[in-house]
mmCIF file of C-alpha atoms and ligand atoms in Angstrom:
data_model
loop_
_atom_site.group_PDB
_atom_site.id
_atom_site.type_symbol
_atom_site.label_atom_id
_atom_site.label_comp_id
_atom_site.label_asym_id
_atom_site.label_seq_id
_atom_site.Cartn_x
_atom_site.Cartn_y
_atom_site.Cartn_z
ATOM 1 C CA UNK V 12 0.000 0.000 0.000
ATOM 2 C CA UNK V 13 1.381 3.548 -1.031
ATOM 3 C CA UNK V 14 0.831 5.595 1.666
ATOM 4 C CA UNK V 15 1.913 8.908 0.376
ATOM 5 C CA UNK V 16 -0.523 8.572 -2.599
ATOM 6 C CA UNK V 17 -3.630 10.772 -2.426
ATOM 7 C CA UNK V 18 -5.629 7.853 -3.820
ATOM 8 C CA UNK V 19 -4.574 5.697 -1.259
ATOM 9 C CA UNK V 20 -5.476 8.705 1.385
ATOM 10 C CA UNK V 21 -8.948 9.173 -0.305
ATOM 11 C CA UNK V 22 -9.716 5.432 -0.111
ATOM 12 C CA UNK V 23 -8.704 4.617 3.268
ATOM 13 C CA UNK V 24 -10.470 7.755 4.245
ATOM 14 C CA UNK V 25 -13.784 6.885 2.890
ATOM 15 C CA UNK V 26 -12.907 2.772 3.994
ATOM 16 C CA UNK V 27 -13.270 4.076 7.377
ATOM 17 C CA UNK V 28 -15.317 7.549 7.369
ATOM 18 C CA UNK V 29 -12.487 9.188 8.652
ATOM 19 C CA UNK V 30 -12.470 12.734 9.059
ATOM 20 C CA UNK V 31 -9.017 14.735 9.357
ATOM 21 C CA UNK V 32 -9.309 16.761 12.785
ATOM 22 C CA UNK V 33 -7.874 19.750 12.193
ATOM 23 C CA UNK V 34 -7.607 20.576 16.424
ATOM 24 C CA UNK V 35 -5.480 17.282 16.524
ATOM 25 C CA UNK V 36 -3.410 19.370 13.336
ATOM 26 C CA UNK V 37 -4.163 15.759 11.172
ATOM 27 C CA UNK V 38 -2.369 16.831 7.886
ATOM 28 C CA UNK V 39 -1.124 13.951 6.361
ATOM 29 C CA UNK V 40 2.177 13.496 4.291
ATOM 30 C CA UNK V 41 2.063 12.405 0.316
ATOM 31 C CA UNK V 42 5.062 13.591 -0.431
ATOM 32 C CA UNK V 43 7.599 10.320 -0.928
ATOM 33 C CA UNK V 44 10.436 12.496 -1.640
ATOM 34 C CA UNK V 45 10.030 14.209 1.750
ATOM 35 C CA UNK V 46 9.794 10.885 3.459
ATOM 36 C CA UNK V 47 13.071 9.601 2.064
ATOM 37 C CA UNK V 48 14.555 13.037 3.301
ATOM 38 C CA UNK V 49 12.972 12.385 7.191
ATOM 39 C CA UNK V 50 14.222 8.661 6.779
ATOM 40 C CA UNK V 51 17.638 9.354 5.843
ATOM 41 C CA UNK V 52 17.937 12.027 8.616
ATOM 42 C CA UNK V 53 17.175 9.621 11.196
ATOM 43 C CA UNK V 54 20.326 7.672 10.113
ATOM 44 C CA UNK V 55 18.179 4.235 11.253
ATOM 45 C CA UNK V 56 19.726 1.034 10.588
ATOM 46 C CA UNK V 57 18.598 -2.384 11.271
ATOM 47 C CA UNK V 58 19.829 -2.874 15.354
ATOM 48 C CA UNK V 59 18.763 0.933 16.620
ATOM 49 C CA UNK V 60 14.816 1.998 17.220
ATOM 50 C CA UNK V 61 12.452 4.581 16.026
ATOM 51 C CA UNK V 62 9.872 6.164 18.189
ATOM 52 C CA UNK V 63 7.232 8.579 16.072
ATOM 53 C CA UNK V 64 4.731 11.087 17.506
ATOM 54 C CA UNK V 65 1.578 10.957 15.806
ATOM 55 C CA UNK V 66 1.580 8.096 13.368
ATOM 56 C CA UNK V 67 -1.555 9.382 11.169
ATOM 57 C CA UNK V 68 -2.219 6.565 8.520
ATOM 58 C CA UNK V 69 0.950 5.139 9.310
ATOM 59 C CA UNK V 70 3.086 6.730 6.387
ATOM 60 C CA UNK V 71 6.435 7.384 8.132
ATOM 61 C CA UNK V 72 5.874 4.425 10.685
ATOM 62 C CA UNK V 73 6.176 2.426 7.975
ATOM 63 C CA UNK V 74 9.007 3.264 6.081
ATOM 64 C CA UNK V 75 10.516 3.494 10.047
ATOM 65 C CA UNK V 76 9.858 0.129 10.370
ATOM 66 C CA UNK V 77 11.489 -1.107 7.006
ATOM 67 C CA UNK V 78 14.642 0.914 8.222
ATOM 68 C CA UNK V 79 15.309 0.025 11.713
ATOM 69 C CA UNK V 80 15.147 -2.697 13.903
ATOM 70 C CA UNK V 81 11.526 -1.967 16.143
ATOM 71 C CA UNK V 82 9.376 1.143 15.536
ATOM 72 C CA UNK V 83 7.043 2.341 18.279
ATOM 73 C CA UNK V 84 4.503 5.041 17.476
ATOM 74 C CA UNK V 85 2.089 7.021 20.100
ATOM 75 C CA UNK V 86 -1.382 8.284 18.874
ATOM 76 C CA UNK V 87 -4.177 10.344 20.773
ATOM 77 C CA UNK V 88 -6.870 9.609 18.056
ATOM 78 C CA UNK V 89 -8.506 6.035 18.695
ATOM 79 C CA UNK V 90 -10.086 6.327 15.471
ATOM 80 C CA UNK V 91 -6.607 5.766 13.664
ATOM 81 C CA UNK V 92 -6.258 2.424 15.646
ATOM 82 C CA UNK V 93 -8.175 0.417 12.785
ATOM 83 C CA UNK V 94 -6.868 1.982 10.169
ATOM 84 C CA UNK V 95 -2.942 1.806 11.488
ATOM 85 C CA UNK V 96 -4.013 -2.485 12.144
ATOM 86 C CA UNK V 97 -4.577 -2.741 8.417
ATOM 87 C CA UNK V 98 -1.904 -0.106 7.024
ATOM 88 C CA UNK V 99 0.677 -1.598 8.945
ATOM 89 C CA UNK V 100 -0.400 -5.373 8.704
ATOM 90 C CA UNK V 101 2.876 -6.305 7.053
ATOM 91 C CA UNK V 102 5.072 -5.290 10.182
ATOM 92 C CA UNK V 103 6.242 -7.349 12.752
ATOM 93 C CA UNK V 104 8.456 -4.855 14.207
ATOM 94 C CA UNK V 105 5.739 -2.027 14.923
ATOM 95 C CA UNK V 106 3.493 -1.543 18.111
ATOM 96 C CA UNK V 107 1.386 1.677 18.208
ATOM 97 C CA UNK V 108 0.203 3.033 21.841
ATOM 98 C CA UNK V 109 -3.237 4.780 22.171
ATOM 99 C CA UNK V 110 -1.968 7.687 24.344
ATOM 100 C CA UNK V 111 -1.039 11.425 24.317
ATOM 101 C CA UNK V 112 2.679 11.679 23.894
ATOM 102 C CA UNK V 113 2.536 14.634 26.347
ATOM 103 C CA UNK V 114 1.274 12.664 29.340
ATOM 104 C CA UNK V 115 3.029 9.506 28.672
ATOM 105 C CA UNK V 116 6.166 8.336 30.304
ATOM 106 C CA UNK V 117 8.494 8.594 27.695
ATOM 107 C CA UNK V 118 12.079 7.215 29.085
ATOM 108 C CA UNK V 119 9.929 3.694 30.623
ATOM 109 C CA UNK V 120 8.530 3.525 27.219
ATOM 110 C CA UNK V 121 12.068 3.512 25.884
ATOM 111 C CA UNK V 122 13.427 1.339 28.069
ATOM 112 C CA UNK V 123 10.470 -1.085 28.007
ATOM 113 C CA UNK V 124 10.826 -0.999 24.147
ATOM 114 C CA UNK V 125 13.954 -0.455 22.610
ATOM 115 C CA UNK V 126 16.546 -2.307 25.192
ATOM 116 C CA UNK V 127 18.136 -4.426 22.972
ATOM 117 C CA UNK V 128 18.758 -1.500 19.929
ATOM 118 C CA UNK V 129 21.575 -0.081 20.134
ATOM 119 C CA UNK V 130 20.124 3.548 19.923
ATOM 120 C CA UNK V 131 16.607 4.988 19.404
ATOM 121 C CA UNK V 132 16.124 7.974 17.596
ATOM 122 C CA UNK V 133 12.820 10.271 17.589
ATOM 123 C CA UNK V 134 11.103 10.957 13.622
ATOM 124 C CA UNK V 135 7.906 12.795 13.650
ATOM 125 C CA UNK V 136 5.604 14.986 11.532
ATOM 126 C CA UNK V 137 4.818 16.841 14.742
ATOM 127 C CA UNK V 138 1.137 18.333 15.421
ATOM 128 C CA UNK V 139 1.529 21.750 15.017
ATOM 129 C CA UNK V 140 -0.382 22.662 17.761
ATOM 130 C CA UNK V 141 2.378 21.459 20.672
ATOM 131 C CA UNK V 142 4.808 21.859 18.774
ATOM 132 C CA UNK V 143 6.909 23.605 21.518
ATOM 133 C CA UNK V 144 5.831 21.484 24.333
ATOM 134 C CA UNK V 145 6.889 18.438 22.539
ATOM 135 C CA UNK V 146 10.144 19.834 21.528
ATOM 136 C CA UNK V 147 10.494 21.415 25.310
ATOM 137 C CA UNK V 148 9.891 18.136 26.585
ATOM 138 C CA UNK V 149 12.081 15.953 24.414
ATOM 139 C CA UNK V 150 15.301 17.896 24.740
ATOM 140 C CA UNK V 151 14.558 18.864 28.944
ATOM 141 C CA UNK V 152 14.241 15.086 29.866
ATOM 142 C CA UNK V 153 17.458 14.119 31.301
ATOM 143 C CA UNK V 154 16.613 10.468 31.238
ATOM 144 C CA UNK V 155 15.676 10.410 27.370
ATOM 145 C CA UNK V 156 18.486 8.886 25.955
ATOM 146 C CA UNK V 157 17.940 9.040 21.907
ATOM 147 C CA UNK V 158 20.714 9.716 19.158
ATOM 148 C CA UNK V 159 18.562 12.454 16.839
ATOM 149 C CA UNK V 160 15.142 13.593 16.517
ATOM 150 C CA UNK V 161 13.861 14.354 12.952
ATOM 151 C CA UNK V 162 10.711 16.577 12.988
ATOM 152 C CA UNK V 163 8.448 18.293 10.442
ATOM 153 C CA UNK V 164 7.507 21.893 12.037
ATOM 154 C CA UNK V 165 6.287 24.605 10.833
ATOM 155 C CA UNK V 166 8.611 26.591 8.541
ATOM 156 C CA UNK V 167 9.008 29.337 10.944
ATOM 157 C CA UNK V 168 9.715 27.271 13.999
ATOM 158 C CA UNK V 169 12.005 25.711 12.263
ATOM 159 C CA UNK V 170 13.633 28.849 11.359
ATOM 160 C CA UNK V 171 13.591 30.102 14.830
ATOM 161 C CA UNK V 172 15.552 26.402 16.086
ATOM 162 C CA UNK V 173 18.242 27.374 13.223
ATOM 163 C CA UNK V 174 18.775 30.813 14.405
ATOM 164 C CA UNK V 175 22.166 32.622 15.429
ATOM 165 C CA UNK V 176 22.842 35.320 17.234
ATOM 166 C CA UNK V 177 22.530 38.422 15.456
ATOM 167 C CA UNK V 178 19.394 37.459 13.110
ATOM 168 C CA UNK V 179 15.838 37.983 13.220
ATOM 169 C CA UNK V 180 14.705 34.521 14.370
ATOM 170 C CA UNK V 181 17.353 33.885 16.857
ATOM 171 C CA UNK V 182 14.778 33.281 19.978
ATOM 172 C CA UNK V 183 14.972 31.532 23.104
ATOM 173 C CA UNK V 184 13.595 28.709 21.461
ATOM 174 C CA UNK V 185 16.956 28.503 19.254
ATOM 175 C CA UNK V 186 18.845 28.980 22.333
ATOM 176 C CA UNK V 187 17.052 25.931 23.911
ATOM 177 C CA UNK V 188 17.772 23.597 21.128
ATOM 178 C CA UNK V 189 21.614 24.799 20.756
ATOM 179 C CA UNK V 190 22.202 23.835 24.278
ATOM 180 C CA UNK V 191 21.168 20.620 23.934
ATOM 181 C CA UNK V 192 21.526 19.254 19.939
ATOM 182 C CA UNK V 193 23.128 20.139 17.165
ATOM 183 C CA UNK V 194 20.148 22.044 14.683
ATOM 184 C CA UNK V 195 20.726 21.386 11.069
ATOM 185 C CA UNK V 196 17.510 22.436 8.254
ATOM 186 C CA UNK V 197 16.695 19.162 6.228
ATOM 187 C CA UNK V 198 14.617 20.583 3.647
ATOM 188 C CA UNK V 199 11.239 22.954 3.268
ATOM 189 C CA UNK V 200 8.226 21.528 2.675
ATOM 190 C CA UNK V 201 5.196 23.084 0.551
ATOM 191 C CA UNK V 202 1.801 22.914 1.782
ATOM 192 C CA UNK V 203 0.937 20.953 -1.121
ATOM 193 C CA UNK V 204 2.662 17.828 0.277
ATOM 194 C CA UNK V 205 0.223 17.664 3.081
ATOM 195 C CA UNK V 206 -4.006 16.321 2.863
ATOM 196 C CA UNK V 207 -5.474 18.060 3.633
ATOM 197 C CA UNK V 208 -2.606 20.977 3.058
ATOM 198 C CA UNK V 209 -1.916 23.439 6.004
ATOM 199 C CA UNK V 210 -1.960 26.959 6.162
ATOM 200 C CA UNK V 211 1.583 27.350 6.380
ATOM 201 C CA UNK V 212 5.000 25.406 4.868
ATOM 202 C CA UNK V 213 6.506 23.430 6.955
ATOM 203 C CA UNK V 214 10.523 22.250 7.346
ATOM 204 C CA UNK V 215 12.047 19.198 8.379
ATOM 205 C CA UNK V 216 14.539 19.919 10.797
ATOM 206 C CA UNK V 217 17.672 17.438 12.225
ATOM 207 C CA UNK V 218 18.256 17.391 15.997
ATOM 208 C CA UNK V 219 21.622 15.772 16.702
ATOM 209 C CA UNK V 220 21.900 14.954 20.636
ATOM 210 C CA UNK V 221 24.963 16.659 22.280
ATOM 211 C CA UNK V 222 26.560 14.310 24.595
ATOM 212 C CA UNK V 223 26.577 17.472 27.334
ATOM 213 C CA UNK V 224 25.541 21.338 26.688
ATOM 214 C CA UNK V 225 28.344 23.814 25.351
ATOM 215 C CA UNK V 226 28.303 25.978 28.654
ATOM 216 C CA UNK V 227 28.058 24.567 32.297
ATOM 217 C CA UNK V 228 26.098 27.673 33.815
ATOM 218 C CA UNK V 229 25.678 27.717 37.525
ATOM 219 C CA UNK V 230 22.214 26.819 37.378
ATOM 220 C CA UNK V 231 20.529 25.218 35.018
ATOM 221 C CA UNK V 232 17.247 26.976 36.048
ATOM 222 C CA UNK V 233 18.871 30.397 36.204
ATOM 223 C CA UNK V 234 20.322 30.322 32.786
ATOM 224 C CA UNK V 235 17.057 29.253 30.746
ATOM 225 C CA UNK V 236 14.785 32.201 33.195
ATOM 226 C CA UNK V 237 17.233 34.584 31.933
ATOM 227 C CA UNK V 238 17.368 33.656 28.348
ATOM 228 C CA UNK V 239 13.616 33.884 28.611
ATOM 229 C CA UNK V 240 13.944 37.271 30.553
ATOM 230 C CA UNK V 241 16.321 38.933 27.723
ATOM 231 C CA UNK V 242 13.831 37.750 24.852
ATOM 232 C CA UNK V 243 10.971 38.396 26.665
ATOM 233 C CA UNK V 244 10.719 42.041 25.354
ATOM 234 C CA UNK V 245 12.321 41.922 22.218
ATOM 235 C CA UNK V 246 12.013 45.954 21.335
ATOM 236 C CA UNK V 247 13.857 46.396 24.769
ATOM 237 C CA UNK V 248 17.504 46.717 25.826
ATOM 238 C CA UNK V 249 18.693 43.876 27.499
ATOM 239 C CA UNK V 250 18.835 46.055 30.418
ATOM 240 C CA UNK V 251 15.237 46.939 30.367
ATOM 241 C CA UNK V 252 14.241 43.256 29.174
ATOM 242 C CA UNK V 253 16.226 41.767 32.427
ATOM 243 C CA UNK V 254 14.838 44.581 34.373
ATOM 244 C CA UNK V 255 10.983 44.275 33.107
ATOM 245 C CA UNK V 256 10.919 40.831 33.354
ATOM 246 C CA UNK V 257 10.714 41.565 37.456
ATOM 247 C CA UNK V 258 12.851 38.165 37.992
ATOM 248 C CA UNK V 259 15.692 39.675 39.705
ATOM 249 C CA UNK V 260 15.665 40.811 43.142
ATOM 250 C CA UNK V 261 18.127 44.018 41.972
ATOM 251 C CA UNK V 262 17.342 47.252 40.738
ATOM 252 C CA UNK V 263 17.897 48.828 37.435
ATOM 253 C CA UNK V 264 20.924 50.659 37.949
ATOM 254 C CA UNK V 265 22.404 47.130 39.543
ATOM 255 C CA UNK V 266 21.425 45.000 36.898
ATOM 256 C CA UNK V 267 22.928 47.542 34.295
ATOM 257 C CA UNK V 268 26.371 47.627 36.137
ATOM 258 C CA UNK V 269 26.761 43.536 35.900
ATOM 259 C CA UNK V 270 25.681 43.633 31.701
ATOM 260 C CA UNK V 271 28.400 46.550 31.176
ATOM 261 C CA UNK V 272 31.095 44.400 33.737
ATOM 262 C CA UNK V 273 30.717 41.669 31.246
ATOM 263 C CA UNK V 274 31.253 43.929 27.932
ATOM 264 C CA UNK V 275 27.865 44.320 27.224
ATOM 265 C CA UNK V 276 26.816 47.814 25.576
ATOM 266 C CA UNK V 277 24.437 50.156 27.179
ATOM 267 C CA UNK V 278 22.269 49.582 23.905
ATOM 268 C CA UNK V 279 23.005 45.880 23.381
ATOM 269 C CA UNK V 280 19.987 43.473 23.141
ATOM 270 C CA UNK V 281 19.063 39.948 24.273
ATOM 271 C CA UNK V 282 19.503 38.512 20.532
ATOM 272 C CA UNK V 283 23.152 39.732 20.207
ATOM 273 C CA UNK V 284 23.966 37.201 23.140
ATOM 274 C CA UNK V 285 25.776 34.107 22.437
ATOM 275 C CA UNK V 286 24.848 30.672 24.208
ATOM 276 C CA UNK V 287 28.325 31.213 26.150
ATOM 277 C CA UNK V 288 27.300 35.200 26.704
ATOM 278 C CA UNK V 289 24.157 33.969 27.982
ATOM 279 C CA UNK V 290 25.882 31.757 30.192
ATOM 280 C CA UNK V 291 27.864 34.302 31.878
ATOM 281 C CA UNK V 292 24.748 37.045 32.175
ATOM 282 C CA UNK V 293 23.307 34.055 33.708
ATOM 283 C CA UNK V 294 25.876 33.079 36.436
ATOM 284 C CA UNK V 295 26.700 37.066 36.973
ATOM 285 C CA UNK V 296 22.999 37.203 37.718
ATOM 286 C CA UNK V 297 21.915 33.507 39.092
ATOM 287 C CA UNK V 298 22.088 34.525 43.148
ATOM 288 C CA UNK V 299 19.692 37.466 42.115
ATOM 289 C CA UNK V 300 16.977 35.561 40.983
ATOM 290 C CA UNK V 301 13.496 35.498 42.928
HETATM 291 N N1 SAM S 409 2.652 10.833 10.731
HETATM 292 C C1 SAM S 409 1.481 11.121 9.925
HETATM 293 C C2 SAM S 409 1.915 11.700 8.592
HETATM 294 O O1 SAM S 409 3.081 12.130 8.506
HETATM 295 O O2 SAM S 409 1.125 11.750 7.675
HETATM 296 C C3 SAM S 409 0.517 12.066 10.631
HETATM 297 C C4 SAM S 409 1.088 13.400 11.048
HETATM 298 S S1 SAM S 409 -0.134 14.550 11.570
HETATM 299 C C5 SAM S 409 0.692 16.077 11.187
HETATM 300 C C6 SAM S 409 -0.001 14.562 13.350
HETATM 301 C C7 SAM S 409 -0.437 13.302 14.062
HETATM 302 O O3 SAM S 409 -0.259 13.489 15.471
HETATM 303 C C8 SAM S 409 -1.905 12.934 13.883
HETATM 304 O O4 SAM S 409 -2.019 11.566 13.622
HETATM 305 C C9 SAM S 409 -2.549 13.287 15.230
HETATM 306 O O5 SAM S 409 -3.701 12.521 15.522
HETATM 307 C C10 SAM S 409 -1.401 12.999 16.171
HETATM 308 N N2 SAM S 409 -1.472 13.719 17.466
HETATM 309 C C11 SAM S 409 -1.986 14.944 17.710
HETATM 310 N N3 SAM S 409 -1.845 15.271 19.009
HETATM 311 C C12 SAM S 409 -1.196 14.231 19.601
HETATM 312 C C13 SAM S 409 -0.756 13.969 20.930
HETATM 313 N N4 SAM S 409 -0.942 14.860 21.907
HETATM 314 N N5 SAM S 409 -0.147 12.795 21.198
HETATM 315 C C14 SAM S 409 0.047 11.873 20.198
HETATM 316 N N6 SAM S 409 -0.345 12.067 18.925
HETATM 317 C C15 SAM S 409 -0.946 13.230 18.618
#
């Protein structure tokens, strides 16, 4: 069965009376050539695991179970359960669980799952709708051990996990990814390679796990609330960003002296900062934090 053809969409659809939800952001892939490009990514071979998000019709599941050893997939929609048994009929090597991948215990599942591959990594066509908590979630979880997560996100998300300093998507967002992965942009994706097709393009985007961050700040805690302080007003100065974001237990005229002791301009703003500048803003800052 050719799961990226519109035809075999259409007919499955009607098969079951299936209705795309668009609140559970059910846009399916029929691109093949995009699916070869997630696949590759994921660098699976036939001893490591692949865990998916959100296995739709079973499209990517698929071609993750011809390419690695076990694939495990978590859904939220029941209604896909029938239609995954018959779309994935031919695999041995695939179990789907009926759950929502935010409240599920994610390490257990890996452990329960994948112990004897060799590594496990995470492919998905995320739901664009928690997008960010998912991606928050994977990369915070100290006890998810996976090689690489290969997502489809939105085209500006994925822009804004890309980012450097100095640009116009560098966000904390980019900053949270950085410390933890490598980012690299797979490829864009049109609309039209979705049913139905989105409102926006999306991007596939490569997560490569980094055995430990770049920077060792102080605290953990204190670095990411002060990444999130600096780009919390964007328009401001980091000065007035740090200042506005009422975090710090310091006045103005404190918090100013500690951003100009480290080099900082007057004028300078939260996207100029490096992952390393962040990390000493932080640590300057981490015993004045509420
Ligand atoms: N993988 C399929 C594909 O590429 O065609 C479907 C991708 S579709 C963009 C997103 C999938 O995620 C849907 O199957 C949807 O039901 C599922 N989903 C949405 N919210 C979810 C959640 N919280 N937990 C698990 N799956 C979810």
């Amino acid at each position: 069965m050719d799961l990226t053809s519109p035809q075999t969409i259409r007919y499955i659809k009607n098969k079951y009376g299936f209705n795309m939800s668009k609140g559970l952001g059910q846009n399916f892939l029929c691109d093949p050539g995009v699916l070869d490009e997630i696949v590759a990514a994921a660098e699976l071979n036939k001893d490591c695991g692949a865990l998916e998000i959100g296995p739709g019709f079973g499209v990517l599941t698929s071609a993750l179970a011809k390419n690695a050893k076990k694939a495990l997939a978590i859904e939220i929609d029941a209604r896909l359960l029938p239609v995954l048994d018959e779309t994935l009929e031919e695999f041995e090597n695939v179990k789907i669980i009926n759950d929502d991948v935010l409240k599920v215990d994610l390490p257990k599942l890996i452990e329960e799952n994948f112990s004897d591959c060799t590594d496990v990594s995470i492919a998905a066509n995320l739901p664009y709708y928690i997008t960010t908590p998912i991606l928050t979630r994977l990369l915070e979880d100290k006890n998810l051990h996976v090689k690489n997560i290969v997502v489809m996100v939105q085209k500006e998300v994925a822009q804004r996990i890309c980012a450097g300093p100095k640009t116009k998507n560098y966000s904390s967002l980019s900053i949270l990814v950085s410390y933890y992965c490598v980012p690299e942009m797979v490829t864009i994706v049109p609309a039209s390679s979705f049913m139905p097709p989105p409102k926006v393009d999306s991007a596939v985007v490569k997560l490569s796990m980094r055995e430990k961050p770049p920077v060792s700040p102080i605290s953990e805690k204190a670095f990411f609330k002060t990444v999130h302080a600096a780009f919390g007003q964007r328009r401001k100065t980091l000065v007035n960003a740090l200042c506005g974001s009422g975090i710090y237990t310091i006045p103005k005229e404190e918090i100013k002296k500690v951003v100009l002791s480290l080099g900082f301009g007057e004028n300078a703003r939260g996207e100029e900062l490096s992952l390393e500048q962040f990390c000493a803003l932080s640590d300057a800052l981490c015993d004045k934090i509420r």
